[in-house]
XYZ file of C-alpha atoms in Angstrom:
342
model
C 38.627 -4.291 -6.866
C 37.981 -6.028 -3.550
C 40.635 -8.408 -2.340
C 39.986 -12.103 -1.684
C 39.977 -11.451 2.066
C 37.411 -8.638 1.703
C 35.164 -10.859 -0.410
C 35.355 -13.648 2.151
C 34.539 -11.203 4.942
C 31.505 -9.891 3.057
C 30.352 -13.430 2.325
C 30.600 -14.380 6.005
C 28.684 -11.252 6.977
C 25.989 -12.089 4.429
C 25.683 -15.662 5.676
C 25.508 -14.482 9.278
C 22.797 -11.979 8.390
C 20.892 -14.643 6.450
C 20.943 -17.078 9.379
C 19.787 -14.271 11.652
C 16.728 -13.206 9.628
C 15.760 -16.510 7.982
C 13.570 -17.950 10.809
C 11.423 -14.834 11.084
C 11.137 -14.420 7.309
C 10.104 -18.057 6.912
C 7.461 -17.577 9.613
C 6.069 -14.514 7.798
C 6.032 -16.406 4.478
C 4.278 -19.357 6.146
C 1.586 -17.026 7.465
C 1.273 -15.491 3.988
C 0.789 -18.956 2.498
C -1.843 -19.768 5.119
C -3.616 -16.471 4.399
C -3.677 -17.170 0.664
C -5.020 -20.675 1.281
C -7.758 -19.286 3.503
C -8.528 -16.626 0.884
C -9.150 -19.351 -1.687
C -11.609 -21.025 0.667
C -13.277 -18.048 2.323
C -12.947 -15.345 -0.330
C -11.671 -12.820 2.214
C -8.779 -10.445 1.393
C -5.428 -12.172 1.936
C -3.893 -9.098 3.589
C -6.638 -8.987 6.195
C -6.230 -12.703 6.867
C -2.437 -12.348 7.123
C -2.866 -9.533 9.621
C -5.171 -11.636 11.748
C -2.834 -14.619 11.708
C 0.131 -12.419 12.578
C -1.702 -10.783 15.453
C -2.555 -14.221 16.871
C 1.194 -14.765 17.238
C 2.065 -11.283 18.491
C 2.929 -12.317 22.049
C 4.996 -15.343 21.070
C 6.915 -13.565 18.307
C 7.643 -10.513 20.446
C 9.467 -12.690 22.988
C 11.116 -15.036 20.474
C 14.646 -13.865 19.806
C 15.006 -16.456 17.051
C 12.246 -14.995 14.837
C 12.268 -11.341 15.906
C 15.067 -10.118 13.535
C 13.400 -11.763 10.538
C 9.985 -10.385 11.436
C 11.525 -6.918 11.614
C 13.256 -7.475 8.246
C 10.040 -8.681 6.595
C 8.002 -5.749 7.931
C 10.410 -3.220 6.418
C 12.745 -4.494 3.695
C 10.503 -7.120 2.136
C 7.646 -4.614 2.292
C 9.598 -2.057 0.243
C 10.700 -4.700 -2.244
C 7.074 -5.728 -2.755
C 5.983 -2.132 -3.379
C 8.771 -1.712 -5.942
C 7.576 -4.808 -7.808
C 4.106 -3.259 -8.190
C 5.594 -1.366 -11.131
C 5.459 -4.574 -13.189
C 1.665 -4.211 -13.309
C 1.645 -0.900 -15.159
C 2.523 0.433 -18.607
C 2.360 4.026 -19.777
C 0.406 2.850 -22.824
C -2.404 1.568 -20.596
C -2.553 4.889 -18.763
C -2.561 6.984 -21.947
C -5.228 4.728 -23.502
C -7.696 5.904 -20.861
C -7.883 9.340 -22.437
C -7.710 12.765 -20.836
C -10.953 12.707 -18.815
C -10.159 9.646 -16.672
C -6.665 10.982 -16.018
C -8.030 14.347 -14.877
C -10.662 12.682 -12.691
C -8.154 10.326 -11.098
C -5.476 12.934 -10.437
C -8.002 15.411 -9.012
C -9.540 12.729 -6.784
C -6.173 11.562 -5.433
C -4.831 15.062 -4.775
C -8.121 16.307 -3.319
C -8.522 13.302 -1.036
C -4.983 13.568 0.323
C -5.213 17.314 0.974
C -8.757 17.440 2.366
C -8.433 14.076 4.099
C -5.272 15.209 5.898
C -7.059 18.384 6.970
C -9.964 16.304 8.307
C -7.485 14.294 10.351
C -6.165 17.457 11.989
C -9.703 18.694 12.641
C -10.468 15.447 14.463
C -7.421 15.932 16.649
C -5.020 13.439 15.086
C -1.355 14.019 14.346
C -0.715 15.297 10.846
C 1.140 12.110 9.922
C -1.878 9.922 10.818
C -4.218 11.977 8.633
C -1.711 11.823 5.784
C -1.342 8.057 6.173
C -5.070 7.285 6.098
C -5.843 9.847 3.380
C -3.039 8.546 1.164
C -4.125 4.943 1.653
C -7.696 5.897 0.748
C -6.683 8.002 -2.237
C -4.138 5.748 -3.928
C -4.127 1.988 -3.513
C -5.259 0.966 -0.066
C -3.007 -1.282 1.981
C -0.058 -1.004 -0.434
C -0.130 2.787 -0.226
C -0.458 2.683 3.558
C 2.659 0.535 3.760
C 4.608 2.702 1.309
C 3.649 5.983 2.992
C 4.384 4.563 6.427
C 7.982 3.940 5.369
C 8.650 7.652 4.758
C 6.562 9.213 7.528
C 8.277 10.269 10.781
C 8.622 7.362 13.212
C 6.943 7.608 16.638
C 5.890 5.210 19.381
C 2.518 4.403 17.744
C 3.851 4.325 14.195
C 3.357 0.598 13.552
C 0.009 0.545 15.348
C -1.240 3.367 13.097
C 0.023 1.566 9.991
C -1.769 -1.649 10.927
C -4.963 0.279 11.652
C -4.793 1.948 8.227
C -4.251 -1.415 6.514
C -7.171 -3.035 8.344
C -9.439 -0.033 7.828
C -8.899 0.501 4.104
C -9.048 -3.239 3.384
C -12.355 -3.587 5.229
C -13.891 -0.509 3.608
C -12.598 -1.637 0.222
C -14.448 -4.921 0.620
C -17.642 -3.076 1.568
C -17.232 -0.845 -1.491
C -16.678 -3.862 -3.754
C -20.076 -5.205 -2.713
C -22.044 -1.942 -2.765
C -20.588 0.204 -5.567
C -21.869 -1.929 -8.484
C -25.385 -1.357 -7.118
C -24.595 2.350 -6.745
C -23.537 2.692 -10.398
C -26.681 0.852 -11.504
C -28.868 3.095 -9.355
C -27.235 6.189 -10.849
C -27.834 4.896 -14.379
C -24.154 4.932 -15.325
C -23.047 3.230 -18.536
C -20.210 0.692 -18.409
C -17.450 3.259 -18.985
C -18.701 5.643 -16.275
C -19.250 2.730 -13.889
C -15.684 1.558 -14.472
C -14.323 5.051 -13.856
C -16.252 5.350 -10.596
C -15.159 1.941 -9.334
C -11.536 2.309 -10.419
C -11.348 5.858 -9.127
C -12.709 5.199 -5.633
C -12.232 1.646 -4.319
C -9.022 1.309 -2.325
C -7.431 -2.050 -3.227
C -6.726 -3.458 -6.697
C -8.323 -6.857 -6.074
C -11.597 -5.323 -4.930
C -11.603 -2.960 -7.928
C -11.282 -5.931 -10.259
C -14.044 -7.793 -8.430
C -16.456 -4.867 -8.496
C -15.656 -3.808 -12.060
C -16.174 -7.191 -13.682
C -19.294 -7.695 -11.590
C -20.787 -4.890 -13.726
C -19.470 -5.956 -17.155
C -16.282 -6.808 -19.044
C -15.946 -3.240 -20.330
C -16.515 -1.762 -16.864
C -13.938 -4.180 -15.463
C -11.324 -3.181 -18.046
C -11.880 0.552 -17.476
C -11.926 0.111 -13.696
C -8.663 -1.853 -13.740
C -6.815 0.677 -15.910
C -8.157 3.580 -13.841
C -6.987 1.845 -10.687
C -3.526 1.236 -12.140
C -3.287 4.962 -12.846
C -3.918 5.580 -9.133
C -1.213 3.034 -8.322
C 1.170 4.921 -10.617
C 0.478 8.082 -8.596
C 2.005 6.296 -5.592
C 5.443 7.480 -6.732
C 4.828 11.253 -6.806
C 2.612 11.032 -3.710
C 5.225 9.287 -1.570
C 8.002 11.548 -2.849
C 5.884 14.608 -2.072
C 5.060 13.375 1.436
C 8.721 12.583 2.129
C 9.757 16.039 0.895
C 7.108 17.890 2.956
C 8.063 16.148 6.186
C 11.762 16.589 5.471
C 11.232 20.336 5.058
C 9.229 20.478 8.297
C 12.028 18.769 10.184
C 14.507 21.284 8.857
C 12.238 24.214 9.699
C 12.003 22.939 13.270
C 15.774 22.865 13.525
C 16.035 19.083 13.497
C 17.925 16.821 11.168
C 16.024 15.720 8.090
C 16.490 11.988 8.535
C 13.618 10.876 6.324
C 15.341 8.846 3.620
C 14.625 9.220 -0.068
C 12.552 6.093 -0.713
C 14.811 4.041 -2.972
C 12.136 1.400 -3.580
C 10.184 3.963 -5.615
C 13.034 4.161 -8.100
C 12.656 0.415 -8.543
C 8.926 0.962 -9.092
C 9.607 3.598 -11.782
C 12.261 1.443 -13.438
C 9.863 -1.487 -13.725
C 7.116 0.734 -15.151
C 9.593 2.026 -17.752
C 10.837 -1.465 -18.648
C 7.293 -2.815 -18.810
C 6.184 0.125 -20.958
C 9.067 -0.534 -23.368
C 8.055 -4.215 -23.507
C 11.473 -5.226 -22.183
C 10.112 -7.594 -19.530
C 9.157 -11.009 -20.966
C 5.554 -11.816 -20.098
C 6.391 -14.936 -18.047
C 8.861 -12.898 -15.982
C 6.371 -10.047 -15.601
C 3.754 -12.435 -14.238
C 6.311 -13.832 -11.793
C 7.191 -10.310 -10.599
C 3.510 -9.431 -10.107
C 2.934 -12.645 -8.149
C 6.101 -12.102 -6.106
C 4.944 -8.569 -5.287
C 1.721 -9.939 -3.835
C 3.583 -12.515 -1.743
C 6.021 -9.910 -0.418
C 3.235 -7.539 0.633
C 1.166 -10.251 2.306
C 4.240 -11.568 4.157
C 5.136 -8.018 5.233
C 1.614 -7.459 6.558
C 1.816 -10.745 8.472
C 5.084 -9.537 10.003
C 3.495 -6.225 10.946
C 0.655 -8.148 12.550
C 3.168 -10.029 14.701
C 4.376 -6.660 16.011
C 0.989 -5.112 16.835
C -1.408 -6.082 19.616
C -5.191 -5.910 19.546
C -5.070 -3.802 22.709
C -2.935 -1.207 20.934
C -5.363 -1.066 18.006
C -8.305 -0.480 20.335
C -6.557 2.613 21.620
C -6.892 4.252 18.190
C -10.593 4.717 18.929
C -13.829 5.420 17.104
C -12.670 8.788 15.806
C -10.092 7.028 13.653
C -12.788 4.807 12.148
C -14.913 7.896 11.504
C -11.945 9.539 9.782
C -11.390 6.596 7.432
C -15.092 6.412 6.581
C -15.157 10.176 5.935
C -12.101 9.929 3.664
C -13.691 7.043 1.777
C -16.873 9.055 1.243
C -14.738 12.051 0.289
C -13.044 10.343 -2.658
C -16.404 8.894 -3.714
C -17.950 12.388 -3.647
C -15.092 13.949 -5.616
C -15.201 11.300 -8.345
C -19.000 11.407 -8.560
C -19.003 15.194 -8.900
C -16.346 15.144 -11.608
C -18.075 12.380 -13.552
C -21.365 14.312 -13.466
C -19.610 17.296 -15.025
C -17.122 15.683 -17.407
C -18.766 12.451 -18.611
C-alpha cells in the first residue's frame, strides 16, 4: 500500500495537473455550450458549430499559455473518453433484433467502404492514413469515427488538419444526405423497412440518421436508428484493425511500433456489455449518453482551436472529391445489397 507521503505527493501532482489544464478545458466546454445553444436556434450540427467557434479562436489560443495545455487535453483525452461513452447507446439485443439481412448489409457496406475508399485515396495521391481516415469516417459513424481513428493513426505534421477536414467533410455531407435521402427512398419506391436500412446504413452521423429516418416514418426511423447503432458498434473492430495494420507496417519498416492499443475502446465494449445486461440504470445511461455528446463537441472545439483555415485550404479539392466519392460508394454498396437481399 502507498505510504501517506506517496499519497500526498500524488494528490499534489493531481492538483497541479488540474490547475494546468482547467482553463483550456473550461474554454472548450464553453464553446461546446455555445455550439449547442446555436444548434437549438439554427438547427445546424453542433460539432460543425463547435469547430467554427474553435477556429475563430485559433490564433489567440495558440499563443495563450494559460489555455493551451487544457485545449491539448480536451482534444485528446476528453475525446477518447467521449468515444468510450458511446457504448452506452447500444445493446446487443437491439443489434440482434435487426435480423440477419441488415447485419450482412451493414457489415459488407462498412468493410467495403473502408477497403475501397482507402484504395481510392491512394489513387488520388493521398497518404494511406488520410484515405483510411476519411473512408472509416464515412463507413462507420462520421465525426466520432474520424476522431477515434485519428487517435490510432500514425502522427505527422498535418495530422490534426486532416482530422478536422474529415470531421467538417463528413458532417457537411451527412447533413446533405439527411435532406436528400428521404426523397431518394421515396423515388425508389422503398417500403419503410428498406428506407430505414438505406438511411441507417449510409448516412454518416447518428443525429442526421435519426432526422432522416423519422422524416420518412416511425418504423423507418426505428430501423434506421438500430442500423446506425450497428455501424457504431463496428467502430471497435475497425479501430483495432486499423491500429494493428499500421503497427505491423511500422515493424516491417524496421521502426518501433508505437501505436498504442486504444484503451478507450475497452471502455466502449464494457459499456455495451453492461448496457446489454441491463446493469446500467436508465437515468445513468441517459446521463452517460448526454455526457458523451458534450465530450465529443468540446473535443471538436478544442481541435478547432488548433487548426487554421489556411491549413484546411491546403487540403484541396481532391480531398473533397475523395469524401464525396466515398459517400457515394457506401450509398452504392447498400443500394446494391438491398436490391438483391430485400
